[in-house]
mmCIF file of C-alpha atoms and ligand atoms in Angstrom:
data_model
loop_
_atom_site.group_PDB
_atom_site.id
_atom_site.type_symbol
_atom_site.label_atom_id
_atom_site.label_comp_id
_atom_site.label_asym_id
_atom_site.label_seq_id
_atom_site.Cartn_x
_atom_site.Cartn_y
_atom_site.Cartn_z
ATOM 1 C CA ARG Q 245 24.625 51.518 40.294
ATOM 2 C CA ILE Q 246 21.020 51.533 41.543
ATOM 3 C CA LEU Q 247 18.084 53.349 39.969
ATOM 4 C CA MET Q 248 14.903 53.725 42.021
ATOM 5 C CA ILE Q 249 11.658 54.887 40.424
ATOM 6 C CA GLY Q 250 9.038 56.139 42.884
ATOM 7 C CA SER Q 251 11.469 57.204 45.622
ATOM 8 C CA ASN Q 252 9.150 59.825 47.167
ATOM 9 C CA GLY Q 253 6.625 57.294 48.486
ATOM 10 C CA GLN Q 254 6.244 55.601 51.875
ATOM 11 C CA ILE Q 255 8.452 52.609 50.968
ATOM 12 C CA GLY Q 256 10.652 54.304 48.357
ATOM 13 C CA SER Q 257 11.827 57.073 50.652
ATOM 14 C CA GLU Q 258 13.069 54.703 53.359
ATOM 15 C CA LEU Q 259 14.375 52.044 50.977
ATOM 16 C CA ALA Q 260 16.405 54.772 49.228
ATOM 17 C CA THR Q 261 18.036 55.740 52.533
ATOM 18 C CA ALA Q 262 18.956 52.118 53.222
ATOM 19 C CA LEU Q 263 20.312 51.608 49.702
ATOM 20 C CA ARG Q 264 22.435 54.795 49.948
ATOM 21 C CA ARG Q 265 23.841 53.577 53.253
ATOM 22 C CA ARG Q 266 24.613 50.174 51.749
ATOM 23 C CA PHE Q 267 25.944 51.121 48.291
ATOM 24 C CA GLY Q 268 27.038 54.734 48.748
ATOM 25 C CA THR Q 269 24.989 57.870 47.994
ATOM 26 C CA GLU Q 270 26.789 58.402 44.713
ATOM 27 C CA ASN Q 271 25.635 54.974 43.480
ATOM 28 C CA VAL Q 272 21.903 55.467 44.131
ATOM 29 C CA ILE Q 273 19.817 57.477 41.674
ATOM 30 C CA THR Q 274 16.343 58.265 42.978
ATOM 31 C CA SER Q 275 13.494 59.465 40.778
ATOM 32 C CA ASP Q 276 9.811 60.309 40.925
ATOM 33 C CA ILE Q 277 7.102 62.290 39.180
ATOM 34 C CA ARG Q 278 7.926 65.434 41.158
ATOM 35 C CA GLU Q 279 10.750 66.881 43.296
ATOM 36 C CA PRO Q 280 11.084 65.320 46.778
ATOM 37 C CA THR Q 281 10.366 67.541 49.795
ATOM 38 C CA VAL Q 282 13.829 66.763 51.204
ATOM 39 C CA LEU Q 283 17.041 66.147 49.210
ATOM 40 C CA LYS Q 284 20.520 66.388 50.707
ATOM 41 C CA GLU Q 285 23.123 68.046 48.495
ATOM 42 C CA ASP Q 286 25.053 64.844 47.673
ATOM 43 C CA GLU Q 287 21.877 62.863 46.838
ATOM 44 C CA ILE Q 288 21.019 62.271 43.176
ATOM 45 C CA PHE Q 289 17.417 62.786 42.031
ATOM 46 C CA GLU Q 290 15.727 62.902 38.598
ATOM 47 C CA ILE Q 291 12.175 63.845 37.691
ATOM 48 C CA ILE Q 292 10.625 60.988 35.702
ATOM 49 C CA ASN Q 293 7.195 59.805 34.597
ATOM 50 C CA VAL Q 294 7.456 56.010 34.403
ATOM 51 C CA LEU Q 295 4.810 56.105 31.619
ATOM 52 C CA ASP Q 296 7.045 58.284 29.416
ATOM 53 C CA LYS Q 297 9.056 55.498 27.749
ATOM 54 C CA PRO Q 298 11.417 57.761 25.748
ATOM 55 C CA ALA Q 299 12.316 59.761 28.876
ATOM 56 C CA LEU Q 300 12.656 56.528 30.845
ATOM 57 C CA THR Q 301 14.971 55.149 28.160
ATOM 58 C CA ASP Q 302 17.136 58.263 28.422
ATOM 59 C CA LEU Q 303 17.281 57.840 32.220
ATOM 60 C CA PHE Q 304 18.346 54.191 31.926
ATOM 61 C CA GLU Q 305 20.957 55.052 29.279
ATOM 62 C CA LYS Q 306 22.276 57.988 31.313
ATOM 63 C CA TYR Q 307 22.888 55.933 34.466
ATOM 64 C CA LYS Q 308 23.143 52.336 33.139
ATOM 65 C CA PRO Q 309 21.762 50.859 36.414
ATOM 66 C CA THR Q 310 22.800 47.359 37.460
ATOM 67 C CA GLN Q 311 19.816 47.210 39.851
ATOM 68 C CA LEU Q 312 16.349 48.756 39.460
ATOM 69 C CA TYR Q 313 13.721 49.273 42.193
ATOM 70 C CA LEU Q 314 10.231 50.155 40.942
ATOM 71 C CA LEU Q 315 8.145 51.646 43.770
ATOM 72 C CA ALA Q 316 5.857 53.889 41.710
ATOM 73 C CA ALA Q 317 2.221 52.760 41.987
ATOM 74 C CA MET Q 318 -1.265 53.903 42.857
ATOM 75 C CA LEU Q 319 -2.505 52.176 46.027
ATOM 76 C CA SER Q 320 -5.814 50.485 46.781
ATOM 77 C CA ALA Q 321 -8.037 53.280 48.064
ATOM 78 C CA THR Q 322 -6.927 55.870 45.492
ATOM 79 C CA GLY Q 323 -7.149 53.216 42.791
ATOM 80 C CA GLU Q 324 -10.865 52.810 43.444
ATOM 81 C CA LYS Q 325 -11.307 56.519 42.606
ATOM 82 C CA TYR Q 326 -9.279 56.314 39.362
ATOM 83 C CA PRO Q 327 -9.271 52.636 38.241
ATOM 84 C CA GLN Q 328 -8.127 53.313 34.662
ATOM 85 C CA LYS Q 329 -5.217 55.449 35.909
ATOM 86 C CA ALA Q 330 -4.313 52.755 38.447
ATOM 87 C CA TRP Q 331 -4.159 50.133 35.696
ATOM 88 C CA ASP Q 332 -2.151 52.445 33.425
ATOM 89 C CA LEU Q 333 0.423 53.455 36.050
ATOM 90 C CA ASN Q 334 0.747 50.081 37.798
ATOM 91 C CA ILE Q 335 0.829 47.908 34.643
ATOM 92 C CA ASN Q 336 2.241 50.075 31.837
ATOM 93 C CA GLY Q 337 4.785 51.534 34.246
ATOM 94 C CA LEU Q 338 5.879 48.007 35.124
ATOM 95 C CA LEU Q 339 5.970 46.942 31.469
ATOM 96 C CA ASN Q 340 8.151 49.933 30.520
ATOM 97 C CA VAL Q 341 10.598 49.024 33.287
ATOM 98 C CA LEU Q 342 10.613 45.296 32.454
ATOM 99 C CA ASP Q 343 11.298 45.960 28.757
ATOM 100 C CA LEU Q 344 14.114 48.438 29.467
ATOM 101 C CA ALA Q 345 15.628 46.147 32.097
ATOM 102 C CA VAL Q 346 15.796 43.350 29.497
ATOM 103 C CA GLU Q 347 17.027 45.627 26.685
ATOM 104 C CA LEU Q 348 19.741 47.250 28.808
ATOM 105 C CA ASP Q 349 20.685 44.113 30.728
ATOM 106 C CA VAL Q 350 19.841 45.321 34.255
ATOM 107 C CA LYS Q 351 21.136 42.564 36.552
ATOM 108 C CA LYS Q 352 18.398 42.657 39.240
ATOM 109 C CA VAL Q 353 14.948 44.243 39.481
ATOM 110 C CA PHE Q 354 12.774 44.674 42.586
ATOM 111 C CA TRP Q 355 9.028 45.224 42.315
ATOM 112 C CA PRO Q 356 6.598 45.091 45.275
ATOM 113 C CA SER Q 357 3.384 43.146 45.122
ATOM 114 C CA SER Q 358 0.848 43.136 47.934
ATOM 115 C CA ILE Q 359 -1.521 41.007 50.005
ATOM 116 C CA ALA Q 360 -4.105 42.856 47.893
ATOM 117 C CA VAL Q 361 -3.713 40.044 45.315
ATOM 118 C CA PHE Q 362 -5.874 37.872 47.601
ATOM 119 C CA GLY Q 363 -9.644 38.096 47.525
ATOM 120 C CA PRO Q 364 -12.873 36.789 49.051
ATOM 121 C CA HIS Q 365 -12.194 33.171 48.008
ATOM 122 C CA SER Q 366 -8.576 33.133 49.238
ATOM 123 C CA PRO Q 367 -8.018 31.412 52.598
ATOM 124 C CA LYS Q 368 -8.494 33.994 55.379
ATOM 125 C CA GLN Q 369 -5.976 32.674 57.944
ATOM 126 C CA ASN Q 370 -2.355 31.798 57.152
ATOM 127 C CA THR Q 371 -3.017 32.496 53.498
ATOM 128 C CA ASP Q 372 -0.548 30.385 51.593
ATOM 129 C CA GLN Q 373 1.799 31.217 48.729
ATOM 130 C CA TYR Q 374 -0.338 29.356 46.193
ATOM 131 C CA CYS Q 375 -4.116 29.660 46.503
ATOM 132 C CA VAL Q 376 -7.147 31.172 44.827
ATOM 133 C CA MET Q 377 -6.563 34.871 44.182
ATOM 134 C CA ASP Q 378 -9.637 36.849 43.186
ATOM 135 C CA PRO Q 379 -8.761 40.457 44.099
ATOM 136 C CA VAL Q 380 -11.708 42.869 44.134
ATOM 137 C CA SER Q 381 -9.681 46.127 44.135
ATOM 138 C CA ILE Q 382 -8.203 47.385 40.863
ATOM 139 C CA TYR Q 383 -4.938 47.753 42.803
ATOM 140 C CA GLY Q 384 -5.080 44.044 43.652
ATOM 141 C CA VAL Q 385 -5.890 43.241 40.009
ATOM 142 C CA THR Q 386 -2.812 45.218 38.871
ATOM 143 C CA LYS Q 387 -0.609 43.486 41.457
ATOM 144 C CA LEU Q 388 -1.854 40.032 40.452
ATOM 145 C CA ALA Q 389 -1.355 40.803 36.743
ATOM 146 C CA GLY Q 390 2.007 42.374 37.610
ATOM 147 C CA GLU Q 391 3.121 39.186 39.355
ATOM 148 C CA ARG Q 392 2.282 37.153 36.273
ATOM 149 C CA LEU Q 393 4.234 39.647 34.103
ATOM 150 C CA CYS Q 394 7.281 39.385 36.392
ATOM 151 C CA GLU Q 395 7.217 35.589 36.245
ATOM 152 C CA TYR Q 396 6.796 35.715 32.446
ATOM 153 C CA TYR Q 397 9.744 38.106 31.961
ATOM 154 C CA HIS Q 398 11.865 35.890 34.174
ATOM 155 C CA HIS Q 399 11.140 32.707 32.244
ATOM 156 C CA LYS Q 400 11.058 34.338 28.791
ATOM 157 C CA TYR Q 401 14.046 36.700 29.108
ATOM 158 C CA LYS Q 402 15.902 35.330 32.167
ATOM 159 C CA LEU Q 403 15.354 38.675 33.935
ATOM 160 C CA ASP Q 404 16.334 38.382 37.611
ATOM 161 C CA ILE Q 405 13.257 40.122 38.965
ATOM 162 C CA ARG Q 406 12.377 39.612 42.632
ATOM 163 C CA SER Q 407 9.223 40.539 44.523
ATOM 164 C CA VAL Q 408 7.427 40.315 47.864
ATOM 165 C CA ARG Q 409 3.739 40.655 48.687
ATOM 166 C CA PHE Q 410 3.911 43.445 51.268
ATOM 167 C CA PRO Q 411 1.305 43.555 54.024
ATOM 168 C CA GLY Q 412 0.222 46.973 55.262
ATOM 169 C CA ILE Q 413 3.370 48.875 56.141
ATOM 170 C CA ILE Q 414 3.696 51.000 59.255
ATOM 171 C CA SER Q 415 6.225 53.831 59.390
ATOM 172 C CA TRP Q 416 6.579 57.344 60.712
ATOM 173 C CA LYS Q 417 8.994 59.069 58.284
ATOM 174 C CA THR Q 418 6.851 59.372 55.135
ATOM 175 C CA ALA Q 419 3.069 59.349 55.097
ATOM 176 C CA PRO Q 420 1.480 56.466 53.160
ATOM 177 C CA GLY Q 421 -0.373 57.425 50.021
ATOM 178 C CA GLY Q 422 -3.986 56.299 49.742
ATOM 179 C CA GLY Q 423 -3.923 52.770 51.130
ATOM 180 C CA THR Q 424 -6.527 50.756 52.988
ATOM 181 C CA THR Q 425 -4.013 50.015 55.744
ATOM 182 C CA ASP Q 426 -3.136 53.689 56.268
ATOM 183 C CA TYR Q 427 -5.224 53.713 59.459
ATOM 184 C CA ALA Q 428 -2.341 51.915 61.206
ATOM 185 C CA VAL Q 429 -0.143 54.968 60.584
ATOM 186 C CA ASP Q 430 -2.790 57.695 60.986
ATOM 187 C CA ILE Q 431 -3.772 56.320 64.415
ATOM 188 C CA PHE Q 432 -0.361 57.174 65.880
ATOM 189 C CA ILE Q 433 -0.217 60.674 64.389
ATOM 190 C CA GLU Q 434 -3.701 61.545 65.646
ATOM 191 C CA ALA Q 435 -3.220 59.875 69.036
ATOM 192 C CA LEU Q 436 -0.278 62.203 69.658
ATOM 193 C CA LYS Q 437 -1.900 65.294 68.112
ATOM 194 C CA TYR Q 438 -5.473 65.001 69.416
ATOM 195 C CA GLY Q 439 -5.474 62.146 71.939
ATOM 196 C CA ARG Q 440 -8.102 60.359 69.886
ATOM 197 C CA TYR Q 441 -8.648 58.630 66.532
ATOM 198 C CA THR Q 442 -11.727 57.816 64.467
ATOM 199 C CA CYS Q 443 -10.899 54.622 62.590
ATOM 200 C CA PHE Q 444 -12.228 53.991 59.086
ATOM 201 C CA LEU Q 445 -12.039 50.196 59.571
ATOM 202 C CA SER Q 446 -14.181 48.302 62.075
ATOM 203 C CA ALA Q 447 -12.722 47.331 65.458
ATOM 204 C CA ASN Q 448 -12.243 43.650 64.641
ATOM 205 C CA THR Q 449 -10.797 43.952 61.110
ATOM 206 C CA ALA Q 450 -7.615 41.880 61.414
ATOM 207 C CA LEU Q 451 -5.032 42.633 58.697
ATOM 208 C CA PRO Q 452 -1.440 41.529 58.076
ATOM 209 C CA MET Q 453 1.022 44.329 58.813
ATOM 210 C CA LEU Q 454 4.786 44.876 58.761
ATOM 211 C CA TYR Q 455 7.011 47.534 60.308
ATOM 212 C CA MET Q 456 9.009 49.575 57.816
ATOM 213 C CA GLU Q 457 12.397 48.521 59.254
ATOM 214 C CA ASP Q 458 11.416 44.899 58.684
ATOM 215 C CA ALA Q 459 10.084 45.692 55.197
ATOM 216 C CA VAL Q 460 13.303 47.432 54.146
ATOM 217 C CA ARG Q 461 15.553 44.740 55.671
ATOM 218 C CA GLY Q 462 13.469 41.992 54.054
ATOM 219 C CA THR Q 463 13.734 43.672 50.646
ATOM 220 C CA MET Q 464 17.531 43.971 50.957
ATOM 221 C CA GLU Q 465 17.845 40.351 52.124
ATOM 222 C CA LEU Q 466 15.737 39.148 49.188
ATOM 223 C CA MET Q 467 17.879 41.131 46.741
ATOM 224 C CA ASP Q 468 21.107 39.878 48.357
ATOM 225 C CA ALA Q 469 20.110 36.207 48.274
ATOM 226 C CA PRO Q 470 22.055 34.016 45.816
ATOM 227 C CA VAL Q 471 19.982 33.582 42.652
ATOM 228 C CA GLU Q 472 19.814 29.798 43.065
ATOM 229 C CA GLN Q 473 17.899 30.267 46.335
ATOM 230 C CA ILE Q 474 15.065 32.176 44.669
ATOM 231 C CA SER Q 475 12.266 29.727 43.828
ATOM 232 C CA ILE Q 476 9.370 32.177 43.500
ATOM 233 C CA ARG Q 477 9.348 34.541 40.508
ATOM 234 C CA SER Q 478 5.805 35.860 40.921
ATOM 235 C CA SER Q 479 6.030 37.317 44.435
ATOM 236 C CA TYR Q 480 6.881 35.945 47.890
ATOM 237 C CA ASN Q 481 4.324 36.019 50.684
ATOM 238 C CA LEU Q 482 5.820 38.094 53.488
ATOM 239 C CA ALA Q 483 4.345 38.187 56.998
ATOM 240 C CA GLY Q 484 5.152 40.421 59.944
ATOM 241 C CA LEU Q 485 2.238 40.432 62.375
ATOM 242 C CA SER Q 486 -1.549 40.716 62.326
ATOM 243 C CA PHE Q 487 -3.722 42.893 64.485
ATOM 244 C CA THR Q 488 -7.096 44.649 64.604
ATOM 245 C CA PRO Q 489 -7.774 48.364 65.121
ATOM 246 C CA SER Q 490 -9.012 47.495 68.599
ATOM 247 C CA GLU Q 491 -5.765 45.696 69.476
ATOM 248 C CA ILE Q 492 -3.505 48.514 68.276
ATOM 249 C CA GLY Q 493 -5.721 51.010 70.122
ATOM 250 C CA LYS Q 494 -5.242 49.065 73.366
ATOM 251 C CA GLU Q 495 -1.464 48.959 72.788
ATOM 252 C CA ILE Q 496 -1.368 52.751 72.298
ATOM 253 C CA LYS Q 497 -3.422 53.241 75.472
ATOM 254 C CA LYS Q 498 -0.637 51.511 77.453
ATOM 255 C CA ILE Q 499 1.624 54.481 76.583
ATOM 256 C CA LEU Q 500 -1.035 57.209 76.167
ATOM 257 C CA PRO Q 501 -3.652 56.313 78.821
ATOM 258 C CA ASN Q 502 -6.054 59.088 77.763
ATOM 259 C CA PHE Q 503 -6.184 57.891 74.156
ATOM 260 C CA GLU Q 504 -9.771 57.461 72.900
ATOM 261 C CA MET Q 505 -10.791 55.543 69.775
ATOM 262 C CA SER Q 506 -14.032 55.619 67.787
ATOM 263 C CA TYR Q 507 -15.178 54.041 64.512
ATOM 264 C CA VAL Q 508 -17.103 54.998 61.384
ATOM 265 C CA ASP Q 509 -18.905 52.186 59.574
ATOM 266 C CA ASP Q 510 -19.463 53.556 56.084
ATOM 267 C CA ASP Q 511 -15.956 53.882 54.696
ATOM 268 C CA PRO Q 512 -15.399 52.239 51.234
ATOM 269 C CA ARG Q 513 -12.037 50.930 52.442
ATOM 270 C CA GLN Q 514 -13.850 48.489 54.730
ATOM 271 C CA ALA Q 515 -15.167 46.624 51.666
ATOM 272 C CA ILE Q 516 -11.585 46.173 50.424
ATOM 273 C CA ALA Q 517 -10.202 45.173 53.827
ATOM 274 C CA ASP Q 518 -12.968 42.557 54.224
ATOM 275 C CA THR Q 519 -11.614 40.711 51.153
ATOM 276 C CA TRP Q 520 -8.011 40.619 52.375
ATOM 277 C CA PRO Q 521 -6.457 37.889 54.528
ATOM 278 C CA ALA Q 522 -6.216 38.244 58.284
ATOM 279 C CA SER Q 523 -2.796 36.511 58.365
ATOM 280 C CA ILE Q 524 -0.190 35.256 55.884
ATOM 281 C CA ASP Q 525 1.942 32.096 55.632
ATOM 282 C CA ASP Q 526 5.420 33.154 54.531
ATOM 283 C CA ALA Q 527 7.070 29.706 54.666
ATOM 284 C CA TYR Q 528 8.677 30.068 51.214
ATOM 285 C CA ALA Q 529 10.443 33.345 52.131
ATOM 286 C CA ARG Q 530 11.691 31.795 55.380
ATOM 287 C CA ARG Q 531 12.911 28.681 53.607
ATOM 288 C CA ASP Q 532 14.437 30.291 50.500
ATOM 289 C CA TRP Q 533 16.198 33.342 51.929
ATOM 290 C CA GLY Q 534 15.884 33.185 55.720
ATOM 291 C CA TRP Q 535 13.176 35.811 56.170
ATOM 292 C CA LYS Q 536 12.196 36.574 59.797
ATOM 293 C CA PRO Q 537 10.384 39.701 61.068
ATOM 294 C CA LYS Q 538 11.691 41.419 64.202
ATOM 295 C CA PHE Q 539 8.991 43.915 65.212
ATOM 296 C CA ASP Q 540 5.835 42.968 67.136
ATOM 297 C CA LEU Q 541 2.886 45.173 68.107
ATOM 298 C CA GLU Q 542 4.496 46.326 71.349
ATOM 299 C CA SER Q 543 7.845 47.328 69.782
ATOM 300 C CA ILE Q 544 6.114 48.964 66.800
ATOM 301 C CA THR Q 545 3.931 51.044 69.125
ATOM 302 C CA GLU Q 546 6.893 52.091 71.259
ATOM 303 C CA ASP Q 547 9.048 52.980 68.229
ATOM 304 C CA MET Q 548 6.283 54.873 66.411
ATOM 305 C CA ILE Q 549 5.345 56.997 69.425
ATOM 306 C CA ALA Q 550 8.973 57.676 70.405
ATOM 307 C CA ASN Q 551 9.863 58.819 66.862
ATOM 308 C CA LEU Q 552 6.670 60.747 66.123
ATOM 309 C CA LYS Q 553 7.060 62.633 69.406
ATOM 310 C CA THR Q 554 10.518 63.857 68.434
ATOM 311 C CA ASN Q 555 10.181 64.120 64.638
ATOM 312 C CA VAL Q 556 6.647 65.256 63.793
HETATM 313 C C1 LIG C 217 -2.720 49.598 50.521
HETATM 314 N N1 LIG C 217 -0.711 49.939 51.876
HETATM 315 O O1 LIG C 217 -3.358 49.706 51.550
HETATM 316 C C2 LIG C 217 -1.223 49.314 50.649
HETATM 317 C C3 LIG C 217 -0.959 47.837 50.726
HETATM 318 C C4 LIG C 217 -1.606 45.661 51.741
HETATM 319 C C5 LIG C 217 -1.892 47.102 51.673
HETATM 320 O O2 LIG C 217 -0.979 47.250 49.475
HETATM 321 O O3 LIG C 217 -3.220 49.685 49.438
#
């Protein structure tokens, strides 16, 4: 049985759908700090605060999960507004889950890290699995510390915890929550609504990105891989594609010729984006468990516009 904590978020909501399809709705328990906006009658949901250890213990004991997916976190931009809360949620939430997973013998745990673990002294292009990581955002600090905790709990308690460093994720079903890469989602929504978009990152800010279908498939493939193939217990680099706001704007213009783009140059998220890599080397994920992205900028743009037109 699978327990997911943080199922209302951008990744959680779509990963939950994929897990229900794969393991059966009755075997997937979703949970978050508040009720989801949509819940079908056969879907199981529980309200939980991942920082409330006694309540979390009750939830684990009630469902006795064999797999646990922790998607509850505060992202980079919001984290800069509430750094202490970001540390508390992202680290103490993870620690509560790690301890319960060990105590109650959960077979596999998934926890997402992020390219936010890299910083100004990390290589900018094809950033490799092992390199200097000096994150400047508190979110990046929590993800780097979280990776070290995951590796420690694996070696100390033999916990089978698996992780990937997600790039910015693009999707249309659930809005992202307070990330620096959110522009790559907002641009599509506003292009369709208003025919124009004012971008909070500069035109040439190249960032690593991944389409949600690839992110969900990659997560499932990582979790399905035989344990002996997993050589990284901090978090795997994962790459999809890299592009700049200018490049995605041009791609949108191919479908929406009247689309206009402008830029602001005083957004605090620019300072975070400037410390992140432009592209990622995911050789370990490809070697260990056969990772390969499928979506490129053209297919992402087509899929986003087609779905947003009919669903939003
Ligand atoms: C953020 N979407 O912007 C997240 C992600 C790599 C970016 O971690 O904070």
